[in-house]
Coordinates of C-alpha atoms in Angstrom, one line a residue:
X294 CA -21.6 41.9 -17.2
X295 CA -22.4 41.7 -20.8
X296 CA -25.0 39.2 -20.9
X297 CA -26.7 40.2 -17.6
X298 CA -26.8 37.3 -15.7
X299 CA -25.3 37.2 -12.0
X300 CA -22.5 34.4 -10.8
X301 CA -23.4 31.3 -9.6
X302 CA -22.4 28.9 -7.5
X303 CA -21.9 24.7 -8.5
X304 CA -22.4 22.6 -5.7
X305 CA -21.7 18.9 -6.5
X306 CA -24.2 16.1 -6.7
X307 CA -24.0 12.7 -5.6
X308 CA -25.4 10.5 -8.8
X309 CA -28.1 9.1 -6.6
X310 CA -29.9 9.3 -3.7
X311 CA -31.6 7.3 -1.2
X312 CA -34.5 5.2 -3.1
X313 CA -32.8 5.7 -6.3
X314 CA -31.2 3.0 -8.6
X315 CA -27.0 2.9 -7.5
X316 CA -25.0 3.5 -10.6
X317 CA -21.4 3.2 -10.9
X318 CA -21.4 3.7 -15.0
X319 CA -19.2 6.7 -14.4
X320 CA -16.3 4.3 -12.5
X321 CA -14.6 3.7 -15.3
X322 CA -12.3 0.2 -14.6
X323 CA -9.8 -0.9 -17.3
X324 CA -8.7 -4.2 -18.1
X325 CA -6.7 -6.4 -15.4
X326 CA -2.9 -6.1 -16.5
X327 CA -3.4 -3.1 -18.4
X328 CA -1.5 -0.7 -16.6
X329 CA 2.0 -0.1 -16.8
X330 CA 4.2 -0.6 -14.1
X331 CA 7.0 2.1 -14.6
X332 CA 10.8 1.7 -13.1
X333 CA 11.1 2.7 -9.4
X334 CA 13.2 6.0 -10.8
X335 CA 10.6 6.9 -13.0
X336 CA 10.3 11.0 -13.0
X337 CA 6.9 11.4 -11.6
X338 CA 6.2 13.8 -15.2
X339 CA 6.8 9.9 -17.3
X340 CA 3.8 8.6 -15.3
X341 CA 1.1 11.1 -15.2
X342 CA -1.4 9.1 -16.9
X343 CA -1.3 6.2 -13.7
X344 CA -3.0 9.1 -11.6
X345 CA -6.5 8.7 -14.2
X346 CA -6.1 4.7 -14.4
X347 CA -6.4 2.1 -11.5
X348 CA -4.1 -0.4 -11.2
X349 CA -5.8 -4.0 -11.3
X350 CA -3.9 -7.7 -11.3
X351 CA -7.4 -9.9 -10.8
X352 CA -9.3 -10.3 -13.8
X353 CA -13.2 -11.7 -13.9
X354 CA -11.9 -15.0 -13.7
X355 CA -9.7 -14.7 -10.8
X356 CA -6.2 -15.1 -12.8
X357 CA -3.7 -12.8 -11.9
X358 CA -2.1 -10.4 -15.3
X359 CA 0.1 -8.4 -15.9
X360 CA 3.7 -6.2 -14.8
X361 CA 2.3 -5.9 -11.4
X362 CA 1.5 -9.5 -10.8
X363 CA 3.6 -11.8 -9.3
X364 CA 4.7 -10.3 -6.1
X365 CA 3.2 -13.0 -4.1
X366 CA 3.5 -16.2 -3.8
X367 CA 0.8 -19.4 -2.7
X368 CA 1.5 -19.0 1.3
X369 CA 1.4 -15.1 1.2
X370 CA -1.3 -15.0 -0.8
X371 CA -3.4 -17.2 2.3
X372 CA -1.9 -16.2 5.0
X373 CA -3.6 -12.4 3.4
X374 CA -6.3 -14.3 3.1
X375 CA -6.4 -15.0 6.5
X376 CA -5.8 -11.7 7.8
X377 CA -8.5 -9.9 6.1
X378 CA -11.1 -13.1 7.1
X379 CA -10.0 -12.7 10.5
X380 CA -10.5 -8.4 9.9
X381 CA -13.5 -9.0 9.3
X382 CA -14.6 -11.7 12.1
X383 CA -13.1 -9.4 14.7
X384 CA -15.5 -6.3 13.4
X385 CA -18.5 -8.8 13.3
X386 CA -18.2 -9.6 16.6
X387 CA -17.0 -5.8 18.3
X388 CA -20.3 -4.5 15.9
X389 CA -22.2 -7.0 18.2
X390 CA -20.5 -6.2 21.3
X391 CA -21.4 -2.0 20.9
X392 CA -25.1 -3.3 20.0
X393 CA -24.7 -5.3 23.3
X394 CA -23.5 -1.7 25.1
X395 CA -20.0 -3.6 26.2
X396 CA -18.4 -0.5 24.0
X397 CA -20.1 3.0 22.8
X398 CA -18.3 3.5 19.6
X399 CA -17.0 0.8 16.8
X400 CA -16.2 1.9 13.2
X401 CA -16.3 -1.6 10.8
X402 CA -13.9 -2.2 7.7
X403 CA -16.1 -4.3 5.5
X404 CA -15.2 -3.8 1.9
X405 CA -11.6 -2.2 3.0
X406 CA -10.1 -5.1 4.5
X407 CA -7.4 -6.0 1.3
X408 CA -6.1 -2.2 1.8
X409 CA -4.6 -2.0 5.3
X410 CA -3.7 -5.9 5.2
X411 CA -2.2 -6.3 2.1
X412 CA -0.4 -2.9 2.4
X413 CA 1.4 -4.0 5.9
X414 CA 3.5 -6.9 4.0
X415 CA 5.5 -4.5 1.9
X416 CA 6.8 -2.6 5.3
X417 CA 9.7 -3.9 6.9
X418 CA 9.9 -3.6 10.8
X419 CA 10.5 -0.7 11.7
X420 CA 8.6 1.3 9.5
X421 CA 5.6 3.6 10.9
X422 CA 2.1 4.3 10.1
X423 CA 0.2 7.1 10.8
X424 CA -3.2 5.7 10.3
X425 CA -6.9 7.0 10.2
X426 CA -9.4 4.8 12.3
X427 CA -10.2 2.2 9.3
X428 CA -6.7 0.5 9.4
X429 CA -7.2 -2.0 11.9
X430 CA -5.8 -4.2 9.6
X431 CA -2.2 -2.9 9.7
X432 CA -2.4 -4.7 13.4
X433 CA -4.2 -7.6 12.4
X434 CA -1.6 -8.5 9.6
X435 CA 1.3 -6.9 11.8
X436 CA 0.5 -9.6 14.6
X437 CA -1.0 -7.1 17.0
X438 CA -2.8 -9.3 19.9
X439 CA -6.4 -9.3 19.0
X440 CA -6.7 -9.4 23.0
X441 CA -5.0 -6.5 23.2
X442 CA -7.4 -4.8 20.4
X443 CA -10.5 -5.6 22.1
X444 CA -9.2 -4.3 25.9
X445 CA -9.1 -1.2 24.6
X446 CA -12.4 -1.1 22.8
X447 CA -13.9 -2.0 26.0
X448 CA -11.5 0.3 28.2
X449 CA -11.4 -1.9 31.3
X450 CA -8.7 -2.6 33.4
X451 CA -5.9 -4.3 30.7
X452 CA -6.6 -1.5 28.2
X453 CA -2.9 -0.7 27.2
X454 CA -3.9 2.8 26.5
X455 CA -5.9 3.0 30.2
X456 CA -8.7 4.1 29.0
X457 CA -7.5 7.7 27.3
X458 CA -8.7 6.8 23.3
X459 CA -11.8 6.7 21.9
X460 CA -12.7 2.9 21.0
X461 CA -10.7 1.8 18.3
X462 CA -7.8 4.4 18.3
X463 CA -5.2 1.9 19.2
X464 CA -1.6 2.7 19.7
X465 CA 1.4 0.6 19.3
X466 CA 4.7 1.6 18.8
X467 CA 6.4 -1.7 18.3
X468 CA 4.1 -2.8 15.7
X469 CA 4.5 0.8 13.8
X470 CA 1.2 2.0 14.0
X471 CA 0.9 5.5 15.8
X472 CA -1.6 7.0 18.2
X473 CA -4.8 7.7 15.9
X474 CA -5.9 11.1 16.3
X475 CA -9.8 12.1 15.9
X476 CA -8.6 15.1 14.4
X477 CA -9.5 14.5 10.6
X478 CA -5.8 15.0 8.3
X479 CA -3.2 15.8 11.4
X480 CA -1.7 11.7 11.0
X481 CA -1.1 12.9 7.2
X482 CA 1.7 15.8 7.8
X483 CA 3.0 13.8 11.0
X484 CA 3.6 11.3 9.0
X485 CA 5.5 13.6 6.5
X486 CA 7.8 14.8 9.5
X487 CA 8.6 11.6 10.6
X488 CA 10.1 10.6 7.7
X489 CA 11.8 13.8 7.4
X490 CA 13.5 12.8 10.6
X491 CA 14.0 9.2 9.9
X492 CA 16.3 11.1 6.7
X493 CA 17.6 13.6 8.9
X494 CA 19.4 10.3 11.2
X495 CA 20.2 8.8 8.2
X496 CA 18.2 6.0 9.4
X497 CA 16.8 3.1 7.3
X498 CA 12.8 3.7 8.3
X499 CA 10.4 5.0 6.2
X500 CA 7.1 6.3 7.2
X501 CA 3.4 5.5 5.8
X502 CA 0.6 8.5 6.1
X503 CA -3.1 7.4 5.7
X504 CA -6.3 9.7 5.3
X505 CA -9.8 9.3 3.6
X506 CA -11.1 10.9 1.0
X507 CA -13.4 13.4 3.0
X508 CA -10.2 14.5 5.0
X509 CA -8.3 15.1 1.6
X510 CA -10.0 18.9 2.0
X511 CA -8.5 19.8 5.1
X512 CA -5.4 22.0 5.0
X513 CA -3.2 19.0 6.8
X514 CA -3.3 17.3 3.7
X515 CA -1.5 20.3 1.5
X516 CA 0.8 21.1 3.9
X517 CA 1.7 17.6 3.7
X518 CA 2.2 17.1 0.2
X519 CA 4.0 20.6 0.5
X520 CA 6.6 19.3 2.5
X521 CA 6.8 15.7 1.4
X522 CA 7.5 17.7 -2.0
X523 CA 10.1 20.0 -1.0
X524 CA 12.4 17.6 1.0
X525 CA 11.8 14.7 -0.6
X526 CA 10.6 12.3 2.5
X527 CA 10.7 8.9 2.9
X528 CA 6.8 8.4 2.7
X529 CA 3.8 6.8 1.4
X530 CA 1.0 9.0 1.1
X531 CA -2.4 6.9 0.8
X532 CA -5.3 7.9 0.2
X533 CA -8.7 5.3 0.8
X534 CA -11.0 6.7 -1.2
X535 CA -14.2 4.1 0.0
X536 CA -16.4 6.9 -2.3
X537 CA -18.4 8.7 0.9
X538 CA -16.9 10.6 4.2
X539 CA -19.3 10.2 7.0
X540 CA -22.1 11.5 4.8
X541 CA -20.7 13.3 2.2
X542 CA -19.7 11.5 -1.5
X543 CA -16.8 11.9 -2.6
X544 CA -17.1 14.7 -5.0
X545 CA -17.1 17.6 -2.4
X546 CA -13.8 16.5 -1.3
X547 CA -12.4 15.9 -4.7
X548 CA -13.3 18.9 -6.3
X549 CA -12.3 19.4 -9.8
X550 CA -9.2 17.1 -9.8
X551 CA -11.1 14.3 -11.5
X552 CA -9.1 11.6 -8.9
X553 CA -7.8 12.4 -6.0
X554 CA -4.1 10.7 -6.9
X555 CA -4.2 14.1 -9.4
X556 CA -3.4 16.3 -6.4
X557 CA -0.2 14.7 -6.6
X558 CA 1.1 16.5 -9.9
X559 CA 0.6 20.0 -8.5
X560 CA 3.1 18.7 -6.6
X561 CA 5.7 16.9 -8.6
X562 CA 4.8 13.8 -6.4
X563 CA 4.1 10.5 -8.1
X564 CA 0.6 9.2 -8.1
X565 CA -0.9 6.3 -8.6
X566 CA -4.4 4.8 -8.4
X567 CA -4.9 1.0 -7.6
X568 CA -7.9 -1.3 -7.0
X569 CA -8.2 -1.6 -3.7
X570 CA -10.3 -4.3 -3.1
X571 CA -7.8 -6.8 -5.3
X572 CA -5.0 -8.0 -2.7
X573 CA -2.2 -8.1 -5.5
X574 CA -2.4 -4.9 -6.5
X575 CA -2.7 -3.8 -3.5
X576 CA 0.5 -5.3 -2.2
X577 CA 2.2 -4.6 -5.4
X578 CA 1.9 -0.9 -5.5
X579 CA 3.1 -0.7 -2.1
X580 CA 6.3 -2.5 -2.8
X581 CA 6.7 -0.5 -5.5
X582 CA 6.1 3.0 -3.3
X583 CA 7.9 1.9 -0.4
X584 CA 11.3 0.3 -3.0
X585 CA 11.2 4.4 -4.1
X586 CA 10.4 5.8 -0.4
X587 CA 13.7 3.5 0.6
X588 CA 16.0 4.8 -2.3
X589 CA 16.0 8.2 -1.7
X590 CA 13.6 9.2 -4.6
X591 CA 10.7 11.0 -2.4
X592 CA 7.5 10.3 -1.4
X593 CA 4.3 8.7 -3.6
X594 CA 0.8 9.1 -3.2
X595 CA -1.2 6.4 -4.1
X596 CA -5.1 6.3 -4.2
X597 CA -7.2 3.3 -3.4
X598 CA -10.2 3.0 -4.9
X599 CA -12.5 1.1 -3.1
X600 CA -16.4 0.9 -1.1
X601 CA -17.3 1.7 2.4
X602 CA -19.9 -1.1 2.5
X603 CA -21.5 -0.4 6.3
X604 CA -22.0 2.5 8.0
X605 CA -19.1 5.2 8.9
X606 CA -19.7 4.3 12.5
X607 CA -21.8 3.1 14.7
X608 CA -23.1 6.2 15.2
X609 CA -23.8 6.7 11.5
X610 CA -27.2 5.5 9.4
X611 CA -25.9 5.0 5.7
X612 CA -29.7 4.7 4.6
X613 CA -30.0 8.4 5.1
X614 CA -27.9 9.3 2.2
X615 CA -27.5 6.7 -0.1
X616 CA -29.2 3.8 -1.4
X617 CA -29.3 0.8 0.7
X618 CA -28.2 -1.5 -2.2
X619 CA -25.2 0.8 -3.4
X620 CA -22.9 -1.7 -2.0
X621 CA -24.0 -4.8 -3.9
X622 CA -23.6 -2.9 -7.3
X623 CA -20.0 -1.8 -6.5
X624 CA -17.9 -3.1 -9.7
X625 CA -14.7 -4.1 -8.1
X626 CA -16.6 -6.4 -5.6
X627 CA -15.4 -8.0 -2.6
X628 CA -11.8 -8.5 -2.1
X629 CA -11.9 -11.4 0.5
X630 CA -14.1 -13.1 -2.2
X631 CA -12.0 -12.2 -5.0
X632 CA -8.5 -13.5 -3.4
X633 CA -10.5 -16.3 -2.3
X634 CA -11.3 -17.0 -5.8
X635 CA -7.6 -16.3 -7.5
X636 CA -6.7 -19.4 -4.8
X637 CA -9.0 -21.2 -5.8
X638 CA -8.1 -20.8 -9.7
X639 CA -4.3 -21.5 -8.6
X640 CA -5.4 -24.7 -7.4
X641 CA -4.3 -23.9 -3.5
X642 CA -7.5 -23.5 -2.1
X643 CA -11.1 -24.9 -2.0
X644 CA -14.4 -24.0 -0.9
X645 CA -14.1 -26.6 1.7
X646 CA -10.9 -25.0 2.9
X647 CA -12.4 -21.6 3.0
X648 CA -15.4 -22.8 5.4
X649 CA -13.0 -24.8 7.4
X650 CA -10.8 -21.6 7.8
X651 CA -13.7 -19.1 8.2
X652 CA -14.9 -21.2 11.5
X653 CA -11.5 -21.7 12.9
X654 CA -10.9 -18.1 12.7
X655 CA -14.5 -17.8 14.1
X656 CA -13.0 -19.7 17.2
X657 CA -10.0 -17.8 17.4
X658 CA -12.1 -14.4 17.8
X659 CA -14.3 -15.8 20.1
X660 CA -11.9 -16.9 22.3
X661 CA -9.9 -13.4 22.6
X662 CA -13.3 -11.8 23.4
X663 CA -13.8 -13.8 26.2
X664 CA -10.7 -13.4 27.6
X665 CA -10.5 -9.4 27.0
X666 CA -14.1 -9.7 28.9
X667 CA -12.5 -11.2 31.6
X668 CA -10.9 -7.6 32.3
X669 CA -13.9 -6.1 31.9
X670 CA -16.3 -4.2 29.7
X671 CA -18.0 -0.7 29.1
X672 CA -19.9 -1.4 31.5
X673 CA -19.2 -4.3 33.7
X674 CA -15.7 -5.8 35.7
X675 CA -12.7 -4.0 35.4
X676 CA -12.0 -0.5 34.6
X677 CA -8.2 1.4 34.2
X678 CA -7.5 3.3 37.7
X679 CA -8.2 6.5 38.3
X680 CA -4.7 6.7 39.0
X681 CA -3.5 6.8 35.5
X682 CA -4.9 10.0 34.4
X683 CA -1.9 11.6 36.4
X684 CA 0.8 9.2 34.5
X685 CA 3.0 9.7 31.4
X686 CA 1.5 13.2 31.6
X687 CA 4.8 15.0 32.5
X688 CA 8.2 13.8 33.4
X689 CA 8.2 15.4 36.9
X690 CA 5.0 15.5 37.9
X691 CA 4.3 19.5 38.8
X692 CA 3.0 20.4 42.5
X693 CA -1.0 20.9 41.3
X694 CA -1.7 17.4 40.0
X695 CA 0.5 15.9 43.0
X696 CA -2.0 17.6 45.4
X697 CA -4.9 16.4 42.7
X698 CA -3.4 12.9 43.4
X699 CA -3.4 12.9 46.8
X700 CA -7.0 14.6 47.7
X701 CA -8.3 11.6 45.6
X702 CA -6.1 9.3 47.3
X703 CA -4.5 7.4 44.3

């Protein structure tokens, strides 16, 4: 080499640490309204800038501006209100439950809640997602029992999955929200051949993928966007980036992309980033995806940026790698408090409506835990027979596992 010197390696750097001051300087936010909001046919080469920007409808004051306000009206915008209260009631109280040892494992959604919930009302039934394990709130607005949620968290008897997921890795076909794998990125490229097939039958369904922003560097997430590309597919690709995987910031996964909605131009794919801790925008940019998905014009990757405020898990200490007051300096702040505050500015809600609402839903949630503990928790009443680990397995069931069966006399 001419100079001398050897190669070197760069190996990002989170801005803090744990004990330092959080600082979001670098986020850069523009102004509520802003943003463009381009035709549905748009060619994705007319829109690159939308993959550098984010989306926003809620300014400071809690008035909603701009093209992509709008899309909602003073009952939607309560009862989302209502889902993402009730999200966050039903983690409070399965976050106690684990503590309590009536579950091992319980990932939360606080901070996330306006993604999943606000993102379910732009499907139409029918549609599937292929979600990560932070989009409980795809059941909660879909109507998903919250019974039925908590029996399999505990496993016992009335689990509808009888015991064979981790805690929280619901399934539920009728509500379109697939089996969640623990394998990081394989929901993303399902997703994309779902759609592919819902094409191929020239059916009317379209098909939503989900992954974090740690899982963005596994190879499932190319091949994805690879094929989603190619043929066209009927999909929403979303990406939650909450700014940390388990432990890890967000700039290992990134890379040198700048946003992670840029990985869509390689790609010819449309990419958009939107606030994801304002409702609105939330719900806006997914009608506006799924309108595209449902016209034959491909698929669109949209980014959301928002905070993981707890811990990844249960079995995760935050405090470890980042500073324990991040959270509170997070500029796009908290999106039940921020729709709560747009109501409030319509002149639909009040405080006194809000408290009212936040103890009934209190009541609801503690009603379907004591009925799901009726069948039975970790550790206590009820558990799923032993009999069903030989069920659903294989159509005819082959001669081994009969004999299995019968030697332990289920």
């Amino acid at each position: 080499m001419a100079d001398g010197q050897g190669l070197s390696l760069h190996v990002p750097e989170p801005e803090v640490r744990p004990g330092d001051t959080p600082d979001f300087s670098k986020v850069v936010i523009p102004k509520a309204g802003s943003v463009e909001r381009p035709p549905i046919d748009v060619d994705p080469r007319d829109m690159r800038d939308l993959a550098y920007s984010i989306i926003r409808v809620l300014n400071r004051d809690g008035e909603a501006v701009g093209p992509w306000a709008g899309s909602l009206n003073d009952e939607e915008l309560m009862e989302g209100l209502r889902h993402m209260m009730t999200l966050r009631a039903f983690d409070a109280r399965m976050l106690m439950a684990q503590r309590q040892g009536k579950t091992s494992f319980y990932m939360q959604h606080m901070g996330e809640e306006a993604v999943s919930c606000a993102f379910r009302k732009a499907l139409e039934p029918g549609d599937m997602n292929f979600p990560t394990y932070r989009q409980a709130g795809l059941l909660i607005a879909g109507g998903y029992p919250m019974v039925e949620m908590m029996n399999q968290i505990y496993s016992n008897e009335a689990d509808p999955l009888k015991g064979r997921q981790l805690p929280i890795m619901y399934s539920s076909k009728e509500h379109g929200f697939f089996s969640i794998s623990g394998n990081l990125g394989t929901q993303f490229i399902q997703a994309v051949g779902w759609a592919m097939a819902s094409a191929i039958k020239n059916d009317t369904k379209i098909a939503a993928g989900w992954i974090g922003d740690g899982s963005t560097a596994e190879s499932d997430f190319h091949a994805a966007l690879v094929f989603a590309s190619t043929y066209r597919a009927p999909v929403v690709l979303n990406i939650v980036n909450n700014q940390w995987a388990i432990s890890t910031f967000q700039g290992i996964a990134r890379g040198g992309s700048g946003t992670f909605a840029a990985r869509g131009h390689g790609f010819g794919i449309p990419a958009l980033r939107v606030d994801g801790n304002d409702y609105l925008a939330v719900h806006a940019v997914a009608k506006w995806a799924a309108e595209r998905a449902r016209r034959n014009l491909g698929p669109t990757l949209v980014e959301y940026v928002t905070y993981r405020v707890g811990a990844h898990s249960t079995s995760d200490d935050p405090s470890a790698y980042r500073p324990k007051t991040e959270s509170d300096s997070w500029p796009l702040g908290d999106p039940v408090i921020r729709l709560k505050n747009h109501l409030i500015r319509r002149g639909a809600w009040t405080d006194d409506r809000h408290k009212q609402m936040e103890a009934e839903i209190l009541d609801t949630v503690i009603a379907a835990q004591k009925e799901a503990e009726q069948h039975g928790t970790l550790h206590s009443g009820g558990k799923p027979s032993t009999r069903d680990m030989f069920e659903g397995v294989y159509e005819t069931m082959p001669p081994h596992l009969r004999r299995q069966r019968q030697k332990a006399g289920v």
